Tab-separated table of C-alpha atoms and ligand atoms in Angstrom:
chain	number	residue	atom	x	y	z
A	1	UNK	CA	172.467	43.703	-85.133
A	2	UNK	CA	174.726	40.733	-84.849
A	3	UNK	CA	174.452	38.206	-87.689
A	4	UNK	CA	176.326	35.567	-85.574
A	5	UNK	CA	174.619	32.045	-85.961
A	6	UNK	CA	175.427	31.269	-82.523
A	7	UNK	CA	172.745	31.977	-79.989
A	8	UNK	CA	175.332	32.452	-77.165
A	9	UNK	CA	176.984	35.220	-79.083
A	10	UNK	CA	173.650	37.107	-79.701
A	11	UNK	CA	172.010	39.762	-77.399
A	12	UNK	CA	168.677	38.838	-76.107
A	13	UNK	CA	167.144	41.415	-78.434
A	14	UNK	CA	168.803	40.326	-81.557
A	15	UNK	CA	167.909	36.815	-80.839
A	16	UNK	CA	164.269	37.794	-80.172
A	17	UNK	CA	164.148	39.697	-83.532
A	18	UNK	CA	165.799	36.829	-85.396
A	19	UNK	CA	162.860	34.724	-84.140
A	20	UNK	CA	160.028	37.213	-84.541
A	21	UNK	CA	161.080	38.724	-87.955
A	22	UNK	CA	162.746	35.711	-89.803
A	23	UNK	CA	161.107	32.781	-88.066
A	24	UNK	CA	164.638	31.420	-87.943
A	25	UNK	CA	165.310	27.712	-87.549
A	26	UNK	CA	166.914	27.005	-84.034
A	27	UNK	CA	169.304	24.132	-84.179
A	28	UNK	CA	170.042	22.165	-81.040
A	29	UNK	CA	173.363	20.265	-81.102
A	30	UNK	CA	173.396	17.276	-78.913
A	31	UNK	CA	176.469	15.191	-78.031
A	32	UNK	CA	178.297	13.647	-75.001
A	33	UNK	CA	181.398	13.834	-72.864
A	34	UNK	CA	182.678	10.516	-73.764
A	35	UNK	CA	186.367	9.009	-74.249
A	36	UNK	CA	187.205	8.591	-77.925
A	37	UNK	CA	190.522	6.864	-77.638
A	38	UNK	CA	193.893	8.558	-77.104
A	39	UNK	CA	193.802	10.677	-80.202
A	40	UNK	CA	190.305	12.362	-80.006
A	41	UNK	CA	188.991	14.738	-77.164
A	42	UNK	CA	186.299	13.849	-74.722
A	43	UNK	CA	183.916	16.414	-76.441
A	44	UNK	CA	184.112	14.783	-79.743
A	45	UNK	CA	180.525	14.205	-80.110
A	46	UNK	CA	179.138	17.566	-79.000
A	47	UNK	CA	181.880	19.320	-81.041
A	48	UNK	CA	180.821	17.554	-84.259
A	49	UNK	CA	177.161	18.074	-83.617
A	50	UNK	CA	177.892	21.801	-82.987
A	51	UNK	CA	180.188	21.974	-86.096
A	52	UNK	CA	177.327	20.368	-88.373
A	53	UNK	CA	174.703	22.682	-86.902
A	54	UNK	CA	176.837	25.728	-87.398
A	55	UNK	CA	177.463	24.876	-91.083
A	56	UNK	CA	173.689	24.133	-91.549
A	57	UNK	CA	172.701	27.339	-89.808
A	58	UNK	CA	175.023	29.442	-91.801
A	59	UNK	CA	173.361	27.941	-95.036
A	60	UNK	CA	169.722	28.378	-93.949
A	61	UNK	CA	169.967	31.473	-91.839
A	62	UNK	CA	169.464	29.592	-88.684
A	63	UNK	CA	170.560	29.980	-85.044
A	64	UNK	CA	172.633	27.485	-83.208
A	65	UNK	CA	171.329	27.202	-79.598
A	66	UNK	CA	173.973	26.264	-76.872
A	67	UNK	CA	174.835	22.722	-77.304
A	68	UNK	CA	173.680	19.892	-75.017
A	69	UNK	CA	177.310	18.625	-74.226
A	70	UNK	CA	176.503	15.866	-71.823
A	71	UNK	CA	174.680	12.533	-73.169
A	72	UNK	CA	173.014	9.484	-72.372
A	73	UNK	CA	175.139	6.682	-70.911
A	74	UNK	CA	177.925	5.178	-73.091
A	75	UNK	CA	177.373	1.443	-73.799
A	76	UNK	CA	180.110	-0.937	-74.034
A	77	UNK	CA	179.148	-2.378	-77.474
A	78	UNK	CA	178.510	1.063	-79.167
A	79	UNK	CA	180.577	3.665	-77.231
A	80	UNK	CA	183.219	1.791	-75.431
A	81	UNK	CA	181.426	1.713	-72.016
A	82	UNK	CA	180.956	3.977	-68.910
A	83	UNK	CA	184.170	2.955	-67.166
A	84	UNK	CA	186.799	5.002	-68.897
A	85	UNK	CA	187.915	8.106	-67.035
A	86	UNK	CA	186.223	11.116	-68.370
A	87	UNK	CA	183.208	9.423	-69.753
A	88	UNK	CA	180.577	11.474	-67.849
A	89	UNK	CA	177.122	10.581	-68.685
A	90	UNK	CA	173.574	11.470	-67.479
A	91	UNK	CA	171.033	9.104	-66.307
A	92	UNK	CA	168.424	8.423	-68.903
A	93	UNK	CA	165.610	10.146	-67.210
A	94	UNK	CA	167.780	13.219	-66.558
A	95	UNK	CA	168.726	13.419	-70.165
A	96	UNK	CA	165.174	13.150	-71.558
A	97	UNK	CA	163.992	15.884	-69.040
A	98	UNK	CA	166.989	18.235	-69.811
A	99	UNK	CA	166.497	18.157	-73.504
A	100	UNK	CA	162.712	18.550	-73.240
A	101	UNK	CA	163.119	21.568	-70.921
A	102	UNK	CA	165.460	23.236	-73.466
A	103	UNK	CA	163.077	22.452	-76.359
A	104	UNK	CA	160.107	23.833	-74.379
A	105	UNK	CA	162.148	26.948	-73.428
A	106	UNK	CA	162.966	27.629	-77.036
A	107	UNK	CA	159.370	27.392	-77.969
A	108	UNK	CA	158.044	29.638	-75.211
A	109	UNK	CA	160.230	32.395	-76.537
A	110	UNK	CA	158.959	32.094	-80.153
A	111	UNK	CA	160.896	29.411	-81.977
A	112	UNK	CA	158.607	27.406	-84.142
A	113	UNK	CA	161.301	25.530	-86.239
A	114	UNK	CA	163.459	23.574	-84.083
A	115	UNK	CA	166.127	21.080	-85.289
A	116	UNK	CA	167.771	18.553	-83.035
A	117	UNK	CA	171.183	17.516	-84.536
A	118	UNK	CA	172.505	14.563	-82.597
A	119	UNK	CA	176.025	13.006	-82.700
A	120	UNK	CA	175.983	10.337	-79.931
A	121	UNK	CA	174.425	7.115	-80.854
A	122	UNK	CA	173.181	6.436	-77.269
A	123	UNK	CA	171.151	9.483	-77.261
A	124	UNK	CA	168.799	8.324	-79.923
A	125	UNK	CA	165.854	6.866	-78.673
A	126	UNK	CA	165.902	9.191	-75.523
A	127	UNK	CA	165.746	12.126	-77.786
A	128	UNK	CA	162.774	10.632	-79.579
A	129	UNK	CA	161.038	10.793	-76.136
A	130	UNK	CA	162.332	14.283	-75.451
A	131	UNK	CA	160.776	15.702	-78.643
A	132	UNK	CA	157.576	13.790	-78.272
A	133	UNK	CA	157.123	15.002	-74.572
A	134	UNK	CA	158.035	18.465	-75.474
A	135	UNK	CA	155.620	18.754	-78.498
A	136	UNK	CA	152.920	17.020	-76.119
A	137	UNK	CA	153.516	19.448	-73.296
A	138	UNK	CA	153.456	22.450	-75.581
A	139	UNK	CA	149.975	21.458	-76.817
A	140	UNK	CA	148.830	21.470	-73.187
A	141	UNK	CA	149.980	25.100	-73.284
A	142	UNK	CA	148.076	25.774	-76.446
A	143	UNK	CA	151.374	26.049	-78.507
A	144	UNK	CA	150.498	23.653	-81.293
A	145	UNK	CA	152.446	25.156	-84.161
A	146	UNK	CA	155.997	23.958	-83.224
A	147	UNK	CA	157.800	21.444	-85.383
A	148	UNK	CA	160.864	19.596	-84.136
A	149	UNK	CA	163.003	18.004	-86.468
A	150	UNK	CA	165.534	15.352	-85.215
A	151	UNK	CA	168.402	13.769	-87.012
A	152	UNK	CA	171.365	11.600	-86.266
A	153	UNK	CA	173.989	13.223	-88.310
A	154	UNK	CA	175.745	9.969	-89.265
A	155	UNK	CA	172.520	8.788	-90.982
A	156	UNK	CA	173.112	11.599	-93.629
A	157	UNK	CA	176.071	9.847	-95.020
A	158	UNK	CA	175.071	7.831	-98.219
A	159	UNK	CA	176.510	4.442	-98.877
A	160	UNK	CA	178.107	5.696	-102.071
A	161	UNK	CA	179.968	8.415	-100.400
A	162	UNK	CA	180.974	6.087	-97.573
A	163	UNK	CA	182.536	3.903	-100.029
A	164	UNK	CA	184.443	6.666	-101.619
A	165	UNK	CA	185.642	7.813	-98.213
A	166	UNK	CA	186.715	4.473	-97.104
A	167	UNK	CA	188.471	3.676	-100.426
A	168	UNK	CA	191.109	0.924	-99.665
A	169	UNK	CA	189.811	0.288	-96.274
A	170	UNK	CA	187.241	-2.057	-94.814
A	171	UNK	CA	184.125	-0.349	-93.190
A	172	UNK	CA	183.712	-2.245	-89.936
A	173	UNK	CA	179.918	-1.394	-89.565
A	174	UNK	CA	178.375	1.482	-87.629
A	175	UNK	CA	178.477	-0.152	-84.269
A	176	UNK	CA	182.248	-0.270	-84.378
A	177	UNK	CA	182.563	3.374	-85.598
A	178	UNK	CA	183.427	4.813	-81.949
A	179	UNK	CA	186.717	6.691	-82.417
A	180	UNK	CA	187.465	4.911	-85.882
A	181	UNK	CA	187.826	6.217	-89.311
A	182	UNK	CA	184.461	8.036	-89.458
A	183	UNK	CA	184.845	10.301	-86.293
A	184	UNK	CA	188.658	10.700	-86.715
A	185	UNK	CA	188.420	11.740	-90.299
A	186	UNK	CA	185.561	14.166	-89.538
A	187	UNK	CA	187.470	15.584	-86.554
A	188	UNK	CA	190.747	16.076	-88.676
A	189	UNK	CA	188.479	18.217	-91.170
A	190	UNK	CA	186.417	20.085	-88.575
A	191	UNK	CA	188.674	20.511	-85.780
A	192	UNK	CA	192.410	19.544	-86.802
A	193	UNK	CA	194.006	21.287	-83.870
A	194	UNK	CA	192.080	18.885	-81.369
A	195	UNK	CA	193.382	15.527	-83.038
A	196	UNK	CA	196.663	13.884	-82.120
A	197	UNK	CA	197.363	11.667	-85.049
A	198	UNK	CA	200.645	10.403	-83.321
A	199	UNK	CA	198.524	8.554	-80.798
A	200	UNK	CA	195.859	6.713	-82.942
A	201	UNK	CA	195.543	3.113	-81.711
A	202	UNK	CA	195.754	0.245	-84.016
A	203	UNK	CA	193.972	-2.508	-82.173
A	204	UNK	CA	192.058	-5.663	-83.235
A	205	UNK	CA	188.249	-5.134	-83.530
A	206	UNK	CA	186.619	-6.391	-80.293
A	207	UNK	CA	184.354	-9.371	-80.533
A	208	UNK	CA	181.297	-8.791	-78.510
A	209	UNK	CA	179.041	-11.511	-77.247
A	210	UNK	CA	175.362	-11.037	-78.239
A	211	UNK	CA	174.317	-9.688	-74.784
A	212	UNK	CA	175.477	-7.290	-72.048
A	213	UNK	CA	176.522	-7.648	-68.342
A	214	UNK	CA	176.248	-5.294	-65.467
A	215	UNK	CA	178.591	-4.180	-63.972
A	216	UNK	CA	180.271	-3.856	-67.409
A	217	UNK	CA	183.394	-5.960	-68.108
A	218	UNK	CA	186.233	-3.479	-69.281
A	219	UNK	CA	187.899	-6.341	-70.751
A	220	UNK	CA	185.513	-6.510	-73.700
A	221	UNK	CA	186.966	-3.237	-74.970
A	222	UNK	CA	190.196	-2.459	-76.402
A	223	UNK	CA	192.490	-0.569	-73.989
A	224	UNK	CA	192.247	2.781	-75.830
A	225	UNK	CA	188.429	2.812	-75.806
A	226	UNK	CA	188.069	2.704	-79.555
A	227	UNK	CA	186.086	0.127	-81.250
A	228	UNK	CA	188.016	0.235	-84.357
A	229	UNK	CA	191.082	2.129	-85.644
A	230	UNK	CA	191.210	5.514	-87.183
A	231	UNK	CA	194.525	4.894	-88.316
A	232	UNK	CA	193.947	5.714	-92.028
A	233	UNK	CA	191.724	8.673	-91.511
A	234	UNK	CA	192.637	11.803	-93.607
A	235	UNK	CA	191.423	15.192	-94.139
A	236	UNK	CA	190.276	14.208	-97.655
A	237	UNK	CA	188.132	11.319	-96.391
A	238	UNK	CA	186.829	13.857	-93.674
A	239	UNK	CA	185.983	16.448	-96.219
A	240	UNK	CA	184.022	14.035	-98.489
A	241	UNK	CA	181.807	12.922	-95.575
A	242	UNK	CA	181.313	16.216	-93.893
A	243	UNK	CA	180.391	18.093	-97.119
A	244	UNK	CA	177.758	15.472	-97.949
A	245	UNK	CA	176.352	15.447	-94.337
A	246	UNK	CA	176.126	19.108	-94.184
A	247	UNK	CA	174.376	19.235	-97.651
A	248	UNK	CA	171.942	16.566	-96.553
A	249	UNK	CA	171.058	18.357	-93.371
A	250	UNK	CA	170.559	21.611	-95.177
A	251	UNK	CA	168.273	20.063	-97.851
A	252	UNK	CA	166.402	18.233	-95.092
A	253	UNK	CA	165.755	21.415	-93.215
A	254	UNK	CA	164.600	23.168	-96.289
A	255	UNK	CA	162.134	20.341	-97.059
A	256	UNK	CA	160.835	20.275	-93.472
A	257	UNK	CA	160.699	23.992	-92.933
A	258	UNK	CA	159.914	25.490	-96.160
A	259	UNK	CA	160.743	29.225	-95.760
A	260	UNK	CA	158.455	31.732	-97.706
B	11	LIG	ZN1	181.447	9.568	-80.862
């Protein structure tokens, strides 16, 4: 029997047994296909979500479901906006239903402990809706013993560790961390082969007005699409943040899904 933690690498029968015999936690990574500047790949968000989910699954004996790679619309003031080439977003209603359908299918085949690990800020409230609607509809089907855990992985980082990881730097605030130190350092640590440090932009922080306009005004966002610079990101800073985040995810799963 394969012990891979990746659902896609398991046969249906191995997957079935892991659910039936071990009541395995099924982790669902959720991200986006979104520009992250010149130095990070379009898949940054779903790659990070999947990395975190895999590390947590290895620690708790869980299974990582196929990731939700497309995400909710990138917004100018949090993700650089929808105008950059390659930022391929779903309409909110599509996203809510897509995630809900996946959650319900996992439950229909026996998953009772489901953990959604999200790495794209704009997914946040839509995921709440997907989780809520999935549990409500499962109850209509008399499946009332499913618990869904949902976490934005960035929330697992403590202020103390962030201060250590940003030593000598100014933290620009979470809203400006799109393609900045946080994601760049995590990618250097988790996927070094996908980061091109020779292309890290060093632009001024954008000054956003306290409102939005539609259609969006691309001039609000620096040319690269990054909202702050990842110039001083290093593997060490990434390691500090990743290891704490993985640890918090694992402990949170153990708290919410006590395994006997
Ligand atoms: Zn991102």
